[in-house]
Amino acid sequence: MAEQKPSNFQQAITGEWHGLPSVFDVDGSHTGFNKVNRASVFEGDKVTYWMETDFQNSGPLRNRFDTAGARFEFGVIDSDQDRVYCGPDFMGAGRPYGLLVDSNYYSPGWNTDLRTVNLIIPERGIQVYSSQLFEADTLVAVFNGLYVVTQDHDNNVDEQNMVREFLENEQKAAKKPFILPVKESGQWRGTLQVHDDKQQHIGETEVIIDYRPLTLRSAEMTVTMKGAIERRFTYRRSRVDNVHTFEGPDVYGNGRAYGRYLWSIQHFYGEAFKLKSRDTLIDDNHSLCSVWQFYQSNKEQYTVFGLMEWTPTDTVLGAQYVR
């Protein structure tokens, strides 16, 4: 019998991951944190996923999600097509796309259906994580945050110090809202990976987002994609608190932010084409980690993801004077 090998995603997540995901209520209010250590361990004929949590939270969500120190541990059927979660803590599956896995599963202990997206950004040494938690189609909470990985945390003082400093920074940064530059125009640029509806990597698309504030709460954006996907579209976007609106002329839709993370749905005008996105501001330089899923005729067509860096150009909403 041929030796079983770990899937590509299983290889990419080797090690112990450390994070301090934020916990948000349905309106987007930050209610606390959940300190997490977790790993997916490949042992030849089986894969075991374990997770240790410390739910540092207040209010009604604590009663629902605090596990009183119980360790999550569940089996995984590992493959490059599907990662199937076999319980007892989670039942469902994840769909891998290279360094991304898009999962949907059920938690009996939390009585929630989860949509979890994990994307590894190797150049930053982080994993960008989020979970939306539902009762059927009704959202009840959101978890999100960044993770770093270690290979010998228990015995390596340098790794322990790195994790401690990272978690301290996460505690400060995780509550920051998703707000794009208020007064400066500029560009985001990046190379995003493109997978088709069969999860096959079909290439890259170079993305440029030209951004220009119009008011303190609105801006015009033009997105240009070249490569595996060729698209150009312009829209005005506005924000009221954590609710974002996309107002044409090329796309229309809305979104809601939970801390640094924005989920949105954008419909392309005059086409049976739409975009479901999760965008994350991962640092104070407005670096944007994006997961974009395009749908044609309500069917998945492309899954696109990667990192885009921000370059400011000039201040367009400077001081005003009356002479």
mmCIF file of C-alpha atoms in Angstrom:
data_model
loop_
_atom_site.group_PDB
_atom_site.id
_atom_site.type_symbol
_atom_site.label_atom_id
_atom_site.label_comp_id
_atom_site.label_asym_id
_atom_site.label_seq_id
_atom_site.Cartn_x
_atom_site.Cartn_y
_atom_site.Cartn_z
ATOM 1 C CA MET A 1 0.000 0.000 0.000
ATOM 2 C CA ALA A 2 1.352 3.414 -0.964
ATOM 3 C CA GLU A 3 2.230 5.673 1.937
ATOM 4 C CA GLN A 4 -0.473 8.238 2.593
ATOM 5 C CA LYS A 5 0.752 11.792 2.217
ATOM 6 C CA PRO A 6 -0.722 14.931 3.738
ATOM 7 C CA SER A 7 -2.693 17.261 1.487
ATOM 8 C CA ASN A 8 -1.129 20.487 0.281
ATOM 9 C CA PHE A 9 -3.116 22.529 2.795
ATOM 10 C CA GLN A 10 -2.249 20.117 5.606
ATOM 11 C CA GLN A 11 1.442 20.604 4.807
ATOM 12 C CA ALA A 12 1.000 24.390 4.726
ATOM 13 C CA ILE A 13 -0.469 24.510 8.251
ATOM 14 C CA THR A 14 2.116 22.284 9.944
ATOM 15 C CA GLY A 15 2.893 23.568 13.435
ATOM 16 C CA GLU A 16 1.040 25.100 16.362
ATOM 17 C CA TRP A 17 -0.908 28.272 15.623
ATOM 18 C CA HIS A 18 -1.470 31.020 18.193
ATOM 19 C CA GLY A 19 -4.108 33.724 18.046
ATOM 20 C CA LEU A 20 -6.441 35.973 19.996
ATOM 21 C CA PRO A 21 -9.579 36.120 17.833
ATOM 22 C CA SER A 22 -12.032 38.895 18.621
ATOM 23 C CA VAL A 23 -15.664 38.111 19.381
ATOM 24 C CA PHE A 24 -18.394 40.344 17.941
ATOM 25 C CA ASP A 25 -22.139 40.382 18.381
ATOM 26 C CA VAL A 26 -24.440 40.524 15.367
ATOM 27 C CA ASP A 27 -24.370 44.329 15.246
ATOM 28 C CA GLY A 28 -20.578 44.405 15.072
ATOM 29 C CA SER A 29 -19.861 45.405 18.670
ATOM 30 C CA HIS A 30 -16.649 43.974 20.112
ATOM 31 C CA THR A 31 -17.460 41.882 23.204
ATOM 32 C CA GLY A 32 -14.089 40.292 24.024
ATOM 33 C CA PHE A 33 -11.518 37.727 22.909
ATOM 34 C CA ASN A 34 -10.968 33.996 22.646
ATOM 35 C CA LYS A 35 -7.311 33.053 23.135
ATOM 36 C CA VAL A 36 -6.600 30.002 20.981
ATOM 37 C CA ASN A 37 -3.791 27.506 20.424
ATOM 38 C CA ARG A 38 -4.510 24.944 17.707
ATOM 39 C CA ALA A 39 -2.898 22.428 15.378
ATOM 40 C CA SER A 40 -3.840 19.889 12.726
ATOM 41 C CA VAL A 41 -1.624 16.841 13.288
ATOM 42 C CA PHE A 42 -0.952 14.344 10.468
ATOM 43 C CA GLU A 43 -0.185 10.859 11.819
ATOM 44 C CA GLY A 44 -0.035 8.693 8.688
ATOM 45 C CA ASP A 45 -3.435 7.007 8.706
ATOM 46 C CA LYS A 46 -5.274 9.771 10.558
ATOM 47 C CA VAL A 47 -5.392 13.517 11.061
ATOM 48 C CA THR A 48 -6.375 14.989 14.423
ATOM 49 C CA TYR A 49 -7.278 18.639 14.865
ATOM 50 C CA TRP A 50 -7.012 19.989 18.407
ATOM 51 C CA MET A 51 -7.807 23.415 19.804
ATOM 52 C CA GLU A 52 -7.364 24.892 23.281
ATOM 53 C CA THR A 53 -9.409 28.007 24.024
ATOM 54 C CA ASP A 54 -9.663 30.629 26.755
ATOM 55 C CA PHE A 55 -12.883 32.569 26.205
ATOM 56 C CA GLN A 56 -12.174 36.051 27.565
ATOM 57 C CA ASN A 57 -15.571 37.561 27.063
ATOM 58 C CA SER A 58 -18.549 39.137 28.770
ATOM 59 C CA GLY A 59 -22.279 39.149 28.153
ATOM 60 C CA PRO A 60 -24.601 36.455 26.777
ATOM 61 C CA LEU A 61 -22.119 35.120 24.208
ATOM 62 C CA ARG A 62 -19.898 33.774 26.983
ATOM 63 C CA ASN A 63 -22.575 31.368 28.177
ATOM 64 C CA ARG A 64 -22.893 30.052 24.652
ATOM 65 C CA PHE A 65 -19.261 29.718 23.596
ATOM 66 C CA ASP A 66 -17.183 29.209 26.751
ATOM 67 C CA THR A 67 -16.062 25.560 26.931
ATOM 68 C CA ALA A 68 -14.843 25.736 30.561
ATOM 69 C CA GLY A 69 -11.378 24.602 29.510
ATOM 70 C CA ALA A 70 -12.494 21.523 27.562
ATOM 71 C CA ARG A 71 -10.088 20.769 24.700
ATOM 72 C CA PHE A 72 -11.519 20.535 21.200
ATOM 73 C CA GLU A 73 -10.293 17.407 19.425
ATOM 74 C CA PHE A 74 -11.780 15.916 16.280
ATOM 75 C CA GLY A 75 -10.789 13.711 13.379
ATOM 76 C CA VAL A 76 -10.262 15.011 9.838
ATOM 77 C CA ILE A 77 -10.429 13.159 6.531
ATOM 78 C CA ASP A 78 -7.605 14.960 4.748
ATOM 79 C CA SER A 79 -7.466 15.531 0.978
ATOM 80 C CA ASP A 80 -6.856 18.286 -1.568
ATOM 81 C CA GLN A 81 -10.526 18.103 -2.593
ATOM 82 C CA ASP A 82 -12.238 18.193 0.804
ATOM 83 C CA ARG A 83 -11.227 18.231 4.463
ATOM 84 C CA VAL A 84 -14.049 16.404 6.240
ATOM 85 C CA TYR A 85 -14.518 17.058 9.962
ATOM 86 C CA CYS A 86 -15.688 13.979 11.837
ATOM 87 C CA GLY A 87 -16.554 15.234 15.320
ATOM 88 C CA PRO A 88 -17.420 15.252 18.097
ATOM 89 C CA ASP A 89 -16.732 18.994 18.217
ATOM 90 C CA PHE A 90 -17.300 19.854 14.554
ATOM 91 C CA MET A 91 -19.063 18.029 11.705
ATOM 92 C CA GLY A 92 -18.853 19.275 8.133
ATOM 93 C CA ALA A 93 -16.115 19.989 5.610
ATOM 94 C CA GLY A 94 -13.577 22.463 4.321
ATOM 95 C CA ARG A 95 -12.837 23.210 0.659
ATOM 96 C CA PRO A 96 -9.129 23.911 0.013
ATOM 97 C CA TYR A 97 -7.805 26.298 -2.643
ATOM 98 C CA GLY A 98 -4.041 26.250 -2.268
ATOM 99 C CA LEU A 99 -3.275 28.321 0.851
ATOM 100 C CA LEU A 100 -6.980 29.017 1.451
ATOM 101 C CA VAL A 101 -9.597 26.778 3.005
ATOM 102 C CA ASP A 102 -13.279 27.744 2.969
ATOM 103 C CA SER A 103 -15.158 25.611 5.506
ATOM 104 C CA ASN A 104 -18.761 25.052 6.488
ATOM 105 C CA TYR A 105 -19.514 22.864 9.499
ATOM 106 C CA TYR A 106 -21.725 22.438 12.560
ATOM 107 C CA SER A 107 -20.777 22.743 16.233
ATOM 108 C CA PRO A 108 -23.090 20.763 18.560
ATOM 109 C CA GLY A 109 -21.552 22.370 21.666
ATOM 110 C CA TRP A 110 -22.176 25.893 20.390
ATOM 111 C CA ASN A 111 -25.343 24.962 18.447
ATOM 112 C CA THR A 112 -24.122 27.020 15.491
ATOM 113 C CA ASP A 113 -23.455 26.449 11.816
ATOM 114 C CA LEU A 114 -20.090 27.999 10.972
ATOM 115 C CA ARG A 115 -18.664 29.470 7.797
ATOM 116 C CA THR A 116 -14.903 29.682 8.450
ATOM 117 C CA VAL A 117 -12.287 31.085 6.078
ATOM 118 C CA ASN A 118 -8.555 30.642 6.728
ATOM 119 C CA LEU A 119 -5.904 32.131 4.435
ATOM 120 C CA ILE A 120 -2.163 31.735 4.974
ATOM 121 C CA ILE A 121 -0.023 34.725 3.967
ATOM 122 C CA PRO A 122 3.519 33.258 3.834
ATOM 123 C CA GLU A 123 5.250 36.587 3.219
ATOM 124 C CA ARG A 124 3.864 37.877 6.528
ATOM 125 C CA GLY A 125 4.048 34.583 8.433
ATOM 126 C CA ILE A 126 0.398 34.826 9.433
ATOM 127 C CA GLN A 127 -2.934 33.119 8.963
ATOM 128 C CA VAL A 128 -5.952 35.391 8.455
ATOM 129 C CA TYR A 129 -8.911 33.721 10.166
ATOM 130 C CA SER A 130 -12.637 34.399 10.431
ATOM 131 C CA SER A 131 -15.775 32.527 11.450
ATOM 132 C CA GLN A 132 -19.365 33.582 10.933
ATOM 133 C CA LEU A 133 -21.675 31.655 13.268
ATOM 134 C CA PHE A 134 -25.294 31.026 12.304
ATOM 135 C CA GLU A 135 -28.568 29.502 13.456
ATOM 136 C CA ALA A 136 -29.775 28.371 10.027
ATOM 137 C CA ASP A 137 -29.431 31.622 8.023
ATOM 138 C CA THR A 138 -29.482 33.923 11.067
ATOM 139 C CA LEU A 139 -26.120 35.315 12.148
ATOM 140 C CA VAL A 140 -25.505 35.077 15.915
ATOM 141 C CA ALA A 141 -21.818 36.038 16.294
ATOM 142 C CA VAL A 142 -18.540 36.606 14.445
ATOM 143 C CA PHE A 143 -15.002 35.541 15.425
ATOM 144 C CA ASN A 144 -11.967 36.915 13.605
ATOM 145 C CA GLY A 145 -8.246 37.553 14.035
ATOM 146 C CA LEU A 146 -4.711 36.776 12.916
ATOM 147 C CA TYR A 147 -2.572 33.766 13.904
ATOM 148 C CA VAL A 148 1.168 33.059 13.921
ATOM 149 C CA VAL A 149 2.780 29.618 13.845
ATOM 150 C CA THR A 150 5.487 27.941 15.916
ATOM 151 C CA GLN A 151 7.201 24.574 15.530
ATOM 152 C CA ASP A 152 8.550 24.079 19.080
ATOM 153 C CA HIS A 153 6.690 26.556 21.265
ATOM 154 C CA ASP A 154 6.933 24.615 24.531
ATOM 155 C CA ASN A 155 10.738 24.468 24.409
ATOM 156 C CA ASN A 156 11.759 27.523 22.369
ATOM 157 C CA VAL A 157 12.047 30.763 24.352
ATOM 158 C CA ASP A 158 12.371 32.881 21.201
ATOM 159 C CA GLU A 159 9.097 31.457 19.859
ATOM 160 C CA GLN A 160 7.409 32.057 23.201
ATOM 161 C CA ASN A 161 8.520 35.697 23.215
ATOM 162 C CA MET A 162 7.421 36.155 19.608
ATOM 163 C CA VAL A 163 3.953 34.778 20.382
ATOM 164 C CA ARG A 164 3.581 36.916 23.508
ATOM 165 C CA GLU A 165 4.476 40.113 21.613
ATOM 166 C CA PHE A 166 2.173 39.142 18.757
ATOM 167 C CA LEU A 167 -0.799 38.542 21.077
ATOM 168 C CA GLU A 168 -0.193 41.829 22.874
ATOM 169 C CA ASN A 169 -0.315 43.631 19.542
ATOM 170 C CA GLU A 170 -3.437 41.727 18.502
ATOM 171 C CA GLN A 171 -5.202 42.823 21.677
ATOM 172 C CA LYS A 172 -4.588 46.449 20.687
ATOM 173 C CA ALA A 173 -5.278 46.076 16.955
ATOM 174 C CA ALA A 174 -8.180 43.642 16.836
ATOM 175 C CA LYS A 175 -10.844 46.139 17.903
ATOM 176 C CA LYS A 176 -9.927 48.706 15.247
ATOM 177 C CA PRO A 177 -12.719 49.263 12.698
ATOM 178 C CA PHE A 178 -12.545 48.662 8.957
ATOM 179 C CA ILE A 179 -12.046 52.247 7.773
ATOM 180 C CA LEU A 180 -10.204 53.019 4.555
ATOM 181 C CA PRO A 181 -8.033 56.165 4.250
ATOM 182 C CA VAL A 182 -10.271 59.101 5.096
ATOM 183 C CA LYS A 183 -8.459 62.010 3.441
ATOM 184 C CA GLU A 184 -5.723 60.503 1.249
ATOM 185 C CA SER A 185 -6.046 59.160 -2.275
ATOM 186 C CA GLY A 186 -3.826 56.315 -3.436
ATOM 187 C CA GLN A 187 -3.615 52.783 -4.793
ATOM 188 C CA TRP A 188 -3.689 49.219 -3.604
ATOM 189 C CA ARG A 189 -1.600 46.826 -5.715
ATOM 190 C CA GLY A 190 -1.121 43.089 -5.473
ATOM 191 C CA THR A 191 -0.920 39.737 -7.220
ATOM 192 C CA LEU A 192 -3.865 37.521 -6.329
ATOM 193 C CA GLN A 193 -4.129 33.767 -6.846
ATOM 194 C CA VAL A 194 -7.029 32.514 -8.979
ATOM 195 C CA HIS A 195 -8.756 29.126 -8.669
ATOM 196 C CA ASP A 196 -11.669 27.905 -10.773
ATOM 197 C CA ASP A 197 -14.871 26.203 -9.620
ATOM 198 C CA LYS A 198 -13.049 22.832 -9.604
ATOM 199 C CA GLN A 199 -10.477 24.233 -7.114
ATOM 200 C CA GLN A 200 -7.794 24.188 -9.798
ATOM 201 C CA HIS A 201 -5.192 26.941 -9.762
ATOM 202 C CA ILE A 202 -5.508 28.664 -13.140
ATOM 203 C CA GLY A 203 -3.081 31.536 -12.673
ATOM 204 C CA GLU A 204 -2.762 34.982 -11.175
ATOM 205 C CA THR A 205 -4.451 38.301 -11.640
ATOM 206 C CA GLU A 206 -2.691 41.614 -11.088
ATOM 207 C CA VAL A 207 -5.007 43.964 -9.206
ATOM 208 C CA ILE A 208 -4.817 47.743 -8.978
ATOM 209 C CA ILE A 209 -7.416 49.610 -6.914
ATOM 210 C CA ASP A 210 -7.434 53.364 -7.486
ATOM 211 C CA TYR A 211 -8.979 55.119 -4.514
ATOM 212 C CA ARG A 212 -10.082 58.723 -4.050
ATOM 213 C CA PRO A 213 -12.065 60.050 -1.061
ATOM 214 C CA LEU A 214 -15.088 62.186 -1.955
ATOM 215 C CA THR A 215 -16.218 63.018 1.596
ATOM 216 C CA LEU A 216 -15.121 61.866 5.028
ATOM 217 C CA ARG A 217 -17.384 58.818 4.631
ATOM 218 C CA SER A 218 -17.384 58.132 0.901
ATOM 219 C CA ALA A 219 -14.906 57.439 -1.890
ATOM 220 C CA GLU A 220 -14.672 56.481 -5.555
ATOM 221 C CA MET A 221 -12.817 53.296 -6.424
ATOM 222 C CA THR A 222 -11.757 51.741 -9.720
ATOM 223 C CA VAL A 223 -10.643 48.113 -9.706
ATOM 224 C CA THR A 224 -8.482 46.874 -12.601
ATOM 225 C CA MET A 225 -7.728 43.143 -12.898
ATOM 226 C CA LYS A 226 -5.312 41.759 -15.514
ATOM 227 C CA GLY A 227 -4.208 38.176 -16.093
ATOM 228 C CA ALA A 228 -6.303 35.099 -15.338
ATOM 229 C CA ILE A 229 -9.234 37.479 -14.791
ATOM 230 C CA GLU A 230 -9.641 40.570 -16.957
ATOM 231 C CA ARG A 231 -12.048 43.085 -15.414
ATOM 232 C CA ARG A 232 -12.361 46.798 -14.771
ATOM 233 C CA PHE A 233 -15.134 48.334 -12.699
ATOM 234 C CA THR A 234 -15.810 51.595 -10.894
ATOM 235 C CA TYR A 235 -18.104 52.378 -7.991
ATOM 236 C CA ARG A 236 -18.758 54.868 -5.255
ATOM 237 C CA ARG A 237 -18.695 53.470 -1.752
ATOM 238 C CA SER A 238 -19.967 55.020 1.458
ATOM 239 C CA ARG A 239 -19.929 54.087 5.134
ATOM 240 C CA VAL A 240 -22.312 54.719 8.011
ATOM 241 C CA ASP A 241 -20.738 53.310 11.170
ATOM 242 C CA ASN A 242 -19.823 49.709 10.224
ATOM 243 C CA VAL A 243 -22.289 49.376 7.327
ATOM 244 C CA HIS A 244 -20.771 49.878 3.870
ATOM 245 C CA THR A 245 -22.711 50.572 0.667
ATOM 246 C CA PHE A 246 -21.604 50.201 -2.974
ATOM 247 C CA GLU A 247 -23.502 52.635 -5.174
ATOM 248 C CA GLY A 248 -22.557 52.009 -8.820
ATOM 249 C CA PRO A 249 -22.266 52.700 -11.641
ATOM 250 C CA ASP A 250 -20.701 49.257 -12.245
ATOM 251 C CA VAL A 251 -21.487 47.410 -9.002
ATOM 252 C CA TYR A 252 -24.197 47.734 -6.366
ATOM 253 C CA GLY A 253 -24.393 46.103 -2.957
ATOM 254 C CA ASN A 254 -23.603 46.397 0.725
ATOM 255 C CA GLY A 255 -21.502 44.983 3.509
ATOM 256 C CA ARG A 256 -20.979 44.968 7.253
ATOM 257 C CA ALA A 257 -17.673 45.197 9.091
ATOM 258 C CA TYR A 258 -16.712 43.360 12.269
ATOM 259 C CA GLY A 259 -13.580 45.075 13.492
ATOM 260 C CA ARG A 260 -10.877 44.937 10.801
ATOM 261 C CA TYR A 261 -12.917 42.543 8.636
ATOM 262 C CA LEU A 262 -15.520 43.530 6.037
ATOM 263 C CA TRP A 263 -17.940 41.078 4.421
ATOM 264 C CA SER A 264 -19.795 42.330 1.351
ATOM 265 C CA ILE A 265 -21.809 41.250 -1.679
ATOM 266 C CA GLN A 266 -21.495 43.311 -4.863
ATOM 267 C CA HIS A 267 -23.730 42.824 -7.922
ATOM 268 C CA PHE A 268 -22.437 43.816 -11.351
ATOM 269 C CA TYR A 269 -24.891 46.030 -13.175
ATOM 270 C CA GLY A 270 -26.545 44.449 -16.237
ATOM 271 C CA GLU A 271 -24.955 41.016 -15.701
ATOM 272 C CA ALA A 272 -25.725 37.738 -13.935
ATOM 273 C CA PHE A 273 -22.429 38.238 -12.114
ATOM 274 C CA LYS A 274 -21.607 39.038 -8.490
ATOM 275 C CA LEU A 275 -18.776 39.152 -5.994
ATOM 276 C CA LYS A 276 -18.828 37.902 -2.400
ATOM 277 C CA SER A 277 -15.845 39.221 -0.492
ATOM 278 C CA ARG A 278 -14.019 39.145 2.801
ATOM 279 C CA ASP A 279 -11.519 41.997 3.064
ATOM 280 C CA THR A 280 -9.202 42.447 6.031
ATOM 281 C CA LEU A 281 -6.979 45.350 7.066
ATOM 282 C CA ILE A 282 -4.039 43.474 8.569
ATOM 283 C CA ASP A 283 -1.845 46.381 9.727
ATOM 284 C CA ASP A 284 -1.735 50.131 10.252
ATOM 285 C CA ASN A 285 -0.425 50.665 6.700
ATOM 286 C CA HIS A 286 -3.808 49.673 5.216
ATOM 287 C CA SER A 287 -2.414 46.417 3.792
ATOM 288 C CA LEU A 288 -5.468 44.602 2.466
ATOM 289 C CA CYS A 289 -5.904 40.821 2.591
ATOM 290 C CA SER A 290 -8.751 39.900 0.251
ATOM 291 C CA VAL A 291 -10.748 36.744 -0.448
ATOM 292 C CA TRP A 292 -13.028 37.323 -3.446
ATOM 293 C CA GLN A 293 -15.462 34.725 -4.776
ATOM 294 C CA PHE A 294 -17.041 35.502 -8.133
ATOM 295 C CA TYR A 295 -20.342 33.924 -9.193
ATOM 296 C CA GLN A 296 -21.758 33.623 -12.702
ATOM 297 C CA SER A 297 -25.489 32.832 -12.905
ATOM 298 C CA ASN A 298 -25.397 32.153 -9.145
ATOM 299 C CA LYS A 299 -22.722 29.468 -9.629
ATOM 300 C CA GLU A 300 -19.177 29.681 -8.290
ATOM 301 C CA GLN A 301 -16.773 30.706 -11.050
ATOM 302 C CA TYR A 302 -13.564 31.978 -9.440
ATOM 303 C CA THR A 303 -12.040 32.089 -5.980
ATOM 304 C CA VAL A 304 -9.396 34.804 -5.756
ATOM 305 C CA PHE A 305 -7.195 35.715 -2.802
ATOM 306 C CA GLY A 306 -4.016 37.445 -1.717
ATOM 307 C CA LEU A 307 -2.430 40.561 -0.288
ATOM 308 C CA MET A 308 -2.493 44.116 -1.653
ATOM 309 C CA GLU A 309 -0.252 46.916 -0.416
ATOM 310 C CA TRP A 310 -1.349 50.541 -0.085
ATOM 311 C CA THR A 311 0.567 53.500 -1.516
ATOM 312 C CA PRO A 312 -0.795 56.994 -0.754
ATOM 313 C CA THR A 313 -0.526 59.690 -3.400
ATOM 314 C CA ASP A 314 -1.923 62.980 -2.086
ATOM 315 C CA THR A 315 -4.285 64.528 0.439
ATOM 316 C CA VAL A 316 -7.549 65.402 -1.285
ATOM 317 C CA LEU A 317 -9.563 66.502 1.749
ATOM 318 C CA GLY A 318 -7.271 69.076 3.236
ATOM 319 C CA ALA A 319 -8.067 72.062 5.423
ATOM 320 C CA GLN A 320 -10.686 74.459 4.082
ATOM 321 C CA TYR A 321 -10.667 78.238 4.420
ATOM 322 C CA VAL A 322 -13.003 81.158 3.859
ATOM 323 C CA ARG A 323 -11.309 84.327 2.660
#
